[in-house]
Amino acid sequence: MSHTVQVVLPAHLRALAKVHGDVSVEVVGVVTQRAVLDALEADFPVLVGTIRDRTTAQRRAFVRFFACAEDLSHEEPDTPLPEQVASGHEPFLVVGAMAGG
Amino acid sequence: MSLSVNGEGMDAMGGTRVLVATRKGAFILTSDEERATWEVDGPLFPGWEIYHLKASPVDSDRIYLSQTSGWFGQVIQRSDDGGKTWEAVGNDFSYDGVPGEHQWYDGTLRPWAFTRVWHLEPSLHDAETVYAGVEDAALFKSTDGGLHWAELSGLRRHETGPQWQPGAGGMCLHTILEHPTDPDLLYVAISAAGAFRTSDGGLTWQPINRGLRSAEIPDQDSEVGHCVHNLDLHPSHPDVLYMQKHWDVMRSKDAGETWQEVSGNLPSDFGFPITVHAHEPETVYVVPITSDSLHFPPDGKLRVYRSRTGGDDWEALTQGLPQEDCYVNVLRDAMAVDRHSSCGVYFGTSGGQVYASRDSGDSWAAIVRDLPAVLSVEVQTLR
């Protein structure tokens, strides 16, 4: 089954991907962090390595994942995302963590 | 694509293009050969740390740029139209095989881990070939214009590798010099491992640190461990190398086999960049900095020092530079020369000023004063 997932990227990654606003990605099967990011990177290869390590697939330290007002950054990458994300009613947010002074 | 003569890109417009990398984006400063008035374009990639951008000597329209972020990692951008438009190219800097370990600040061992690209060195011989010096220290090469990168791992696998340790800025490979006629002969410098040379295109490497003296390490005759800040050479005398070390300005007349100190009468021999004049192989520029803990010019006076004798005898160049209350720094990649008949010299500061001299350093003026902190400055001479 295919799902259209809305992804909100931080401004720097939108500029890098040369997109304006949110992006939609098609995810086949269970909608997980890994599946969404795989689809995102397939559509925008320039983002490979900017959100998660290209070898280990671990989330970069200063990147967070939010959805439905929850911080999902520490969820396992293969844990299903909330149904509202899978149904396209809520976006999956990639967020640059607050850092600096 | 433009033509090339004597290793400098040429195009029909003529002029001067200064490529400035800063903590918050890149800027391109353009002028004609007179270099009296300038246009400032930027910031490009605003908000990103731009560690370095440099044009191909073979094709002046091709510029490579290292774009980094503590949040989003490493991106390499390439322009094929002199900086008007950019495309992201390859950013896979995976070490060759199992990376192994190096010394950490506290003497423990730590696995090699890629952080960023400090320096991009487009080949003197081929527009598609470009080298990247990275942190943790390693050298990568692309032969397809930056789309794909392969580590020249003979360097990192050198038997001294486990003894290498970071300088205060990280364990970075920051300087890459290509021999003007022999593409297989390269020099690199790593903080704080030292200088290395290959004569077989990067398969095998030799430390070239004999004669360096560093109070920060216990064995003065150590093959590695010296904090080399920058190297330069003049293409007409490629066996003569100049070095700004952590402390000491050094010269080698035998391709790095041996080094002699040429700090002479400098007010401080600590500093970061060292640059050779475009037309005078024995004219060298440094910017003395007070010390390793006081990263600003001695006495609050921003002075470039020039030697016309290959070192030892230095003169202060002050006209047009602030001579009171100046406490900026000038980083290792932040000074460059153009190749106009009257050689231009350029440098950028941690305070965001980019200074230019169009008379070999006799007088200076700021092109721009309020950029973010400048990390690197490169110059193209366009005819």
XYZ file of C-alpha atoms in Angstrom:
484
model
C 0.000 0.000 0.000
C 1.332 3.449 -0.886
C 1.153 6.465 1.445
C 1.734 10.096 0.644
C 3.653 11.596 3.548
C 4.180 15.317 4.031
C 7.700 16.220 5.138
C 8.699 19.587 6.553
C 12.379 20.340 6.060
C 14.404 23.036 7.816
C 15.194 26.083 5.708
C 18.791 25.088 5.000
C 17.757 21.703 3.631
C 14.947 23.218 1.566
C 17.519 25.508 -0.004
C 19.854 22.606 -0.590
C 17.101 20.530 -2.197
C 15.913 23.589 -4.127
C 12.326 23.241 -2.952
C 9.890 25.720 -1.474
C 7.526 24.698 1.276
C 6.728 21.163 2.352
C 7.535 18.147 0.207
C 5.494 15.013 -0.367
C 7.056 11.589 -0.595
C 5.482 8.283 -1.540
C 6.104 5.508 0.946
C 5.212 1.944 0.086
C 4.367 -0.336 3.000
C 4.714 0.562 6.662
C 5.427 4.249 7.236
C 8.491 4.468 9.457
C 11.277 7.001 9.938
C 13.529 4.857 7.821
C 10.956 4.478 5.043
C 10.212 8.216 4.952
C 13.886 9.156 4.895
C 14.645 6.520 2.258
C 11.917 7.981 0.068
C 13.065 11.531 0.762
C 16.665 10.733 -0.154
C 15.548 8.901 -3.281
C 13.668 11.994 -4.427
C 16.397 14.395 -3.323
C 19.791 12.674 -3.464
C 21.474 15.912 -2.396
C 20.060 15.279 1.086
C 21.930 11.991 1.512
C 24.225 12.396 4.477
C 22.641 15.635 5.715
C 19.967 14.123 7.977
C 21.492 10.778 8.883
C 24.868 9.188 8.460
C 25.166 7.706 5.011
C 26.878 4.570 6.308
C 25.283 3.840 9.666
C 21.928 5.548 8.913
C 22.081 7.065 12.412
C 20.375 10.424 12.864
C 22.861 13.285 12.864
C 23.355 14.588 16.382
C 21.804 18.027 15.806
C 18.806 16.814 13.813
C 15.488 15.976 15.452
C 12.305 14.303 14.177
C 8.908 15.594 15.329
C 5.347 14.591 14.459
C 1.968 15.129 16.096
C 3.595 17.355 18.731
C 5.863 14.500 19.807
C 9.647 14.230 19.672
C 10.242 10.963 17.841
C 14.005 11.419 17.557
C 14.798 8.521 19.831
C 12.305 6.081 18.372
C 13.751 3.103 16.558
C 13.953 3.874 12.831
C 11.659 0.970 11.980
C 8.937 1.889 14.482
C 5.740 2.842 12.636
C 5.054 6.567 12.623
C 1.671 7.830 13.919
C -1.314 7.037 11.712
C -1.934 10.761 11.150
C 1.477 10.949 9.447
C 0.868 7.842 7.359
C -2.508 9.213 6.285
C -1.047 12.554 5.313
C -3.007 14.540 7.865
C 0.057 15.488 9.927
C 3.551 16.192 8.614
C 6.810 14.556 9.567
C 9.131 17.334 10.679
C 12.901 17.293 10.249
C 14.207 19.933 12.633
C 17.605 21.453 13.221
C 18.132 21.218 16.968
C 18.546 24.359 19.012
C 22.251 24.811 19.486
C 24.544 27.698 20.017
C 24.358 30.617 22.341
C 34.855 26.944 -20.631
C 37.724 29.389 -20.685
C 41.270 29.092 -21.856
C 44.269 28.806 -19.614
C 47.725 30.298 -19.829
C 50.486 29.786 -17.282
C 48.195 28.024 -14.901
C 45.729 30.888 -14.647
C 42.225 30.856 -15.963
C 41.476 33.344 -18.723
C 38.244 34.706 -20.048
C 37.100 37.429 -22.361
C 35.892 39.760 -19.616
C 39.189 40.295 -17.861
C 39.625 41.274 -14.287
C 39.960 39.899 -10.818
C 37.720 37.599 -8.861
C 38.255 37.129 -5.133
C 36.574 34.091 -3.605
C 35.845 34.571 0.082
C 34.648 31.823 2.410
C 33.148 32.855 5.736
C 31.443 31.379 8.771
C 28.057 32.329 7.332
C 28.327 31.999 3.573
C 30.512 32.693 0.568
C 31.134 35.974 -1.213
C 32.544 36.719 -4.641
C 34.295 40.062 -5.058
C 34.966 41.195 -8.616
C 36.967 43.983 -10.147
C 38.900 44.792 -13.293
C 42.650 44.667 -13.596
C 42.938 48.073 -11.930
C 41.358 46.649 -8.771
C 40.216 50.098 -7.664
C 36.484 49.419 -7.384
C 34.789 46.202 -6.422
C 31.427 44.522 -6.624
C 30.421 42.261 -3.748
C 28.149 39.321 -4.505
C 26.755 37.192 -1.693
C 26.176 35.657 0.650
C 26.046 32.416 -1.270
C 24.714 29.536 0.812
C 23.878 31.914 3.677
C 24.058 30.463 7.140
C 26.382 27.625 6.199
C 30.037 27.551 7.126
C 31.989 27.797 3.913
C 35.440 26.511 4.645
C 36.962 27.013 1.215
C 36.187 27.734 -2.375
C 38.702 27.667 -5.167
C 38.633 27.808 -8.939
C 40.243 25.435 -11.377
C 43.449 26.861 -12.858
C 42.520 25.022 -16.062
C 38.959 26.324 -16.393
C 38.308 29.648 -14.706
C 34.541 29.144 -14.808
C 34.764 26.062 -12.625
C 34.739 26.714 -8.899
C 34.578 24.117 -6.140
C 33.159 25.002 -2.725
C 33.102 23.245 0.645
C 29.821 23.911 2.480
C 29.575 22.527 6.001
C 27.278 22.603 8.974
C 27.347 21.176 12.449
C 23.707 20.275 11.884
C 23.634 18.933 8.354
C 27.156 17.825 7.570
C 29.185 18.228 4.417
C 28.121 19.397 0.975
C 30.362 20.075 -1.998
C 29.103 22.582 -4.527
C 30.433 23.138 -8.027
C 29.900 26.063 -10.362
C 30.640 25.847 -14.076
C 29.838 29.475 -14.822
C 32.153 31.421 -12.566
C 29.906 31.309 -9.526
C 26.608 32.385 -11.068
C 24.932 29.015 -10.500
C 25.855 26.028 -8.378
C 25.091 22.327 -8.227
C 25.750 20.025 -5.310
C 28.102 17.215 -6.289
C 29.391 14.266 -4.308
C 29.651 14.376 -0.528
C 30.599 10.778 0.212
C 33.928 11.014 2.010
C 34.021 7.483 3.347
C 37.447 6.403 4.472
C 39.027 3.531 2.616
C 38.475 0.388 4.673
C 38.549 0.349 8.448
C 39.845 3.784 9.416
C 41.861 2.838 12.489
C 42.707 5.157 15.368
C 44.754 8.248 16.067
C 45.813 10.127 19.188
C 43.245 12.291 20.919
C 44.133 15.428 22.882
C 44.429 13.466 26.121
C 46.695 10.817 24.626
C 44.013 8.171 24.267
C 43.239 6.599 20.926
C 40.150 7.633 18.970
C 38.748 6.250 15.720
C 39.179 8.330 12.614
C 35.877 10.119 11.919
C 35.052 12.429 9.028
C 33.915 15.897 10.060
C 34.341 18.287 7.141
C 36.349 19.305 4.097
C 38.801 22.044 5.005
C 40.466 22.591 1.660
C 39.730 21.915 -1.993
C 42.625 21.979 -4.427
C 41.643 21.856 -8.103
C 44.379 20.270 -10.161
C 46.798 22.427 -12.112
C 46.570 19.911 -14.930
C 42.970 18.782 -15.353
C 39.687 20.583 -14.642
C 37.964 17.328 -13.658
C 40.542 16.486 -11.016
C 40.271 18.019 -7.582
C 41.709 17.095 -4.199
C 39.997 17.485 -0.828
C 41.750 17.752 2.521
C 39.485 16.659 5.337
C 39.144 16.385 9.114
C 39.964 13.822 10.526
C 43.041 14.087 8.401
C 42.894 12.362 5.053
C 43.265 13.234 1.405
C 40.548 12.492 -1.144
C 40.660 12.797 -4.919
C 37.950 13.171 -7.522
C 38.578 12.740 -11.227
C 35.017 13.521 -12.328
C 34.580 17.074 -11.166
C 33.677 16.231 -7.595
C 30.884 13.743 -8.291
C 32.761 10.877 -6.679
C 35.606 10.876 -4.179
C 38.194 8.227 -3.373
C 40.588 8.415 -0.468
C 44.314 8.330 -1.206
C 44.623 6.172 1.856
C 48.350 5.615 1.709
C 48.659 8.875 3.613
C 46.340 7.983 6.492
C 47.783 4.474 6.570
C 51.313 5.770 6.968
C 53.019 3.968 9.849
C 53.007 7.177 11.863
C 49.213 7.605 11.542
C 48.381 6.278 15.020
C 50.697 8.979 16.440
C 48.902 11.864 14.729
C 46.885 14.123 16.979
C 44.627 17.119 16.450
C 45.649 20.724 16.796
C 43.306 23.131 18.530
C 41.184 23.398 15.393
C 40.872 19.660 14.880
C 43.000 17.105 13.056
C 42.674 18.609 9.643
C 44.461 18.229 6.351
C 44.451 21.891 5.368
C 47.141 22.415 2.752
C 47.561 20.697 -0.613
C 50.215 21.757 -3.117
C 50.537 20.158 -6.525
C 53.874 20.244 -8.319
C 53.549 22.530 -11.364
C 54.829 19.973 -13.889
C 54.574 16.598 -12.159
C 50.976 15.693 -11.231
C 52.208 12.742 -9.168
C 54.133 14.979 -6.772
C 52.022 16.454 -4.000
C 52.715 18.120 -0.690
C 50.166 18.199 2.109
C 50.145 19.521 5.652
C 48.183 18.293 8.646
C 47.600 19.901 12.030
C 49.196 18.601 14.128
C 51.006 15.813 12.287
C 53.246 17.800 9.955
C 54.054 17.941 6.257
C 54.100 14.975 3.891
C 55.144 14.399 0.282
C 54.214 11.829 -2.317
C 55.938 11.297 -5.635
C 53.685 8.502 -6.884
C 50.324 10.205 -7.013
C 49.415 9.494 -3.422
C 50.138 5.773 -3.102
C 53.007 6.261 -0.677
C 53.957 9.214 1.492
C 57.022 10.482 3.279
C 56.964 12.801 6.297
C 59.059 15.887 5.497
C 59.567 17.471 8.876
C 63.316 17.227 9.411
C 64.623 20.401 10.945
C 61.343 21.502 12.494
C 61.501 22.313 16.187
C 58.318 22.342 18.274
C 58.390 22.961 21.995
C 54.942 21.388 22.256
C 56.305 17.874 21.623
C 58.897 16.077 23.723
C 61.106 14.703 20.930
C 62.412 17.499 18.750
C 63.560 15.003 16.139
C 60.161 13.348 15.901
C 59.145 12.448 12.387
C 55.595 13.723 13.036
C 53.718 15.794 15.598
C 54.638 19.249 14.328
C 51.807 21.703 13.904
C 52.339 22.966 10.385
C 49.909 25.784 9.658
C 50.468 26.430 5.966
C 52.810 25.800 3.030
C 53.391 27.572 -0.251
C 55.757 27.442 -3.205
C 56.437 29.376 -6.372
C 55.873 27.367 -9.555
C 59.208 28.450 -11.031
C 61.064 27.011 -7.998
C 58.929 24.049 -6.943
C 61.638 22.550 -4.730
C 61.638 25.630 -2.520
C 58.901 25.388 0.089
C 57.851 27.988 2.607
C 56.120 27.043 5.844
C 54.304 28.928 8.541
C 54.476 26.587 11.488
C 52.598 27.039 14.776
C 55.672 28.927 15.828
C 58.485 29.598 13.303
C 58.585 30.499 9.637
C 60.573 27.872 7.779
C 62.062 27.341 4.322
C 63.193 24.212 2.542
C 65.346 24.330 -0.560
C 65.210 20.587 -1.184
C 61.529 19.740 -1.532
C 61.061 19.353 2.200
C 64.018 17.043 2.916
C 65.399 19.602 5.341
C 64.086 22.856 6.786
C 65.749 26.006 8.024
C 64.138 28.662 10.167
C 63.796 32.040 8.430
C 61.758 33.907 11.045
C 64.508 36.533 11.258
C 63.281 39.883 12.556
C 59.545 39.127 12.651
C 57.850 40.582 15.749
C 56.263 37.160 16.292
C 56.886 34.030 14.309
C 53.493 32.605 15.211
C 50.895 32.902 12.473
C 48.731 31.026 10.045
C 49.060 31.862 6.318
C 52.180 32.109 4.198
C 52.035 33.174 0.563
C 54.582 33.620 -2.206
C 54.483 36.568 -4.616
C 53.180 35.714 -8.089
C 56.280 36.838 -9.992
C 59.098 36.971 -7.433
C 59.930 33.490 -6.112
C 61.796 34.835 -3.089
C 59.167 37.367 -2.038
C 57.065 35.907 0.760
C 54.232 37.241 2.927
C 53.183 36.342 6.465
C 50.889 37.908 9.045
C 52.462 37.679 12.500
C 50.058 36.838 15.306
C 50.978 37.366 18.948
C 50.897 33.765 20.161
C 48.972 30.521 20.217
C 46.835 31.822 23.063
C 46.614 35.414 21.807
C 45.190 35.119 18.317
C 45.553 38.757 17.333
C 48.372 40.896 15.934
C 51.147 42.109 18.227
C 50.479 45.520 19.760
C 47.036 45.747 18.165
C 48.669 46.616 14.804
C 47.638 44.665 11.723
C 50.847 44.221 9.763
C 51.673 42.029 6.840
C 55.367 41.231 6.713
C 57.171 40.814 3.422
C 60.557 39.291 2.786
C 62.188 39.782 -0.604
C 64.997 37.400 0.286
C 63.131 34.195 0.949
C 62.847 34.946 4.636
C 65.124 36.091 7.496
C 64.876 39.766 6.524
C 61.298 41.049 6.870
C 59.678 44.456 6.428
C 56.368 45.550 7.919
C 53.658 46.560 5.447
C 51.271 48.896 7.214
C 49.986 51.552 4.826
C 46.204 51.349 4.816
C 46.021 48.739 7.565
C 44.765 49.555 11.091
C 47.681 50.390 13.359
C 45.854 50.652 16.637
C 43.188 48.700 18.499
C 43.118 45.878 15.955
C 42.540 42.423 17.410
C 41.528 40.255 14.483
C 43.096 37.024 13.292
C 44.022 35.891 9.787
C 43.534 32.169 9.219
C 45.738 29.811 7.253
C 43.803 29.802 3.987
C 42.865 33.475 4.147
C 45.686 35.034 2.112
C 46.323 34.814 -1.626
C 47.928 36.648 -4.529
C 46.734 37.448 -8.023
C 48.879 37.246 -11.152
C 48.426 40.699 -12.620
C 51.637 42.406 -13.727
C 51.550 44.392 -10.510
C 50.932 41.544 -8.110
C 47.887 41.891 -5.908
C 47.870 40.504 -2.372
C 44.651 39.786 -0.466
C 43.740 38.603 2.979
C 40.616 38.247 5.090
C 40.215 38.555 8.834
C 38.182 37.067 11.628
C 36.539 40.496 11.837
C 35.118 40.188 8.344
C 37.416 42.590 6.519
C 38.972 41.662 3.197
C 42.041 43.775 2.480
C 43.670 44.105 -0.929
C 46.940 45.505 -2.131
C 47.494 46.061 -5.835
C 51.162 46.971 -5.428
C 52.665 43.843 -3.906
C 51.784 44.922 -0.387
C 53.114 48.490 -0.354
C 49.623 49.858 0.310
C 46.305 48.340 1.316
C 42.607 49.116 1.240
C 39.603 47.190 2.474
C 37.427 45.804 -0.310
C 34.720 45.067 2.220
C 34.687 45.497 5.980
C 31.753 43.760 7.583
C 31.496 40.202 6.350
C 31.187 37.267 8.734
C 34.502 35.890 9.968
C 36.636 35.026 6.948
C 37.872 31.451 6.714
C 39.583 31.536 3.325
C 40.472 33.840 0.450
C 41.410 32.753 -3.066
C 41.972 34.894 -6.139
C 41.443 34.398 -9.844
C 43.215 36.507 -12.424
C 40.981 36.788 -15.462
C 42.222 38.185 -18.758
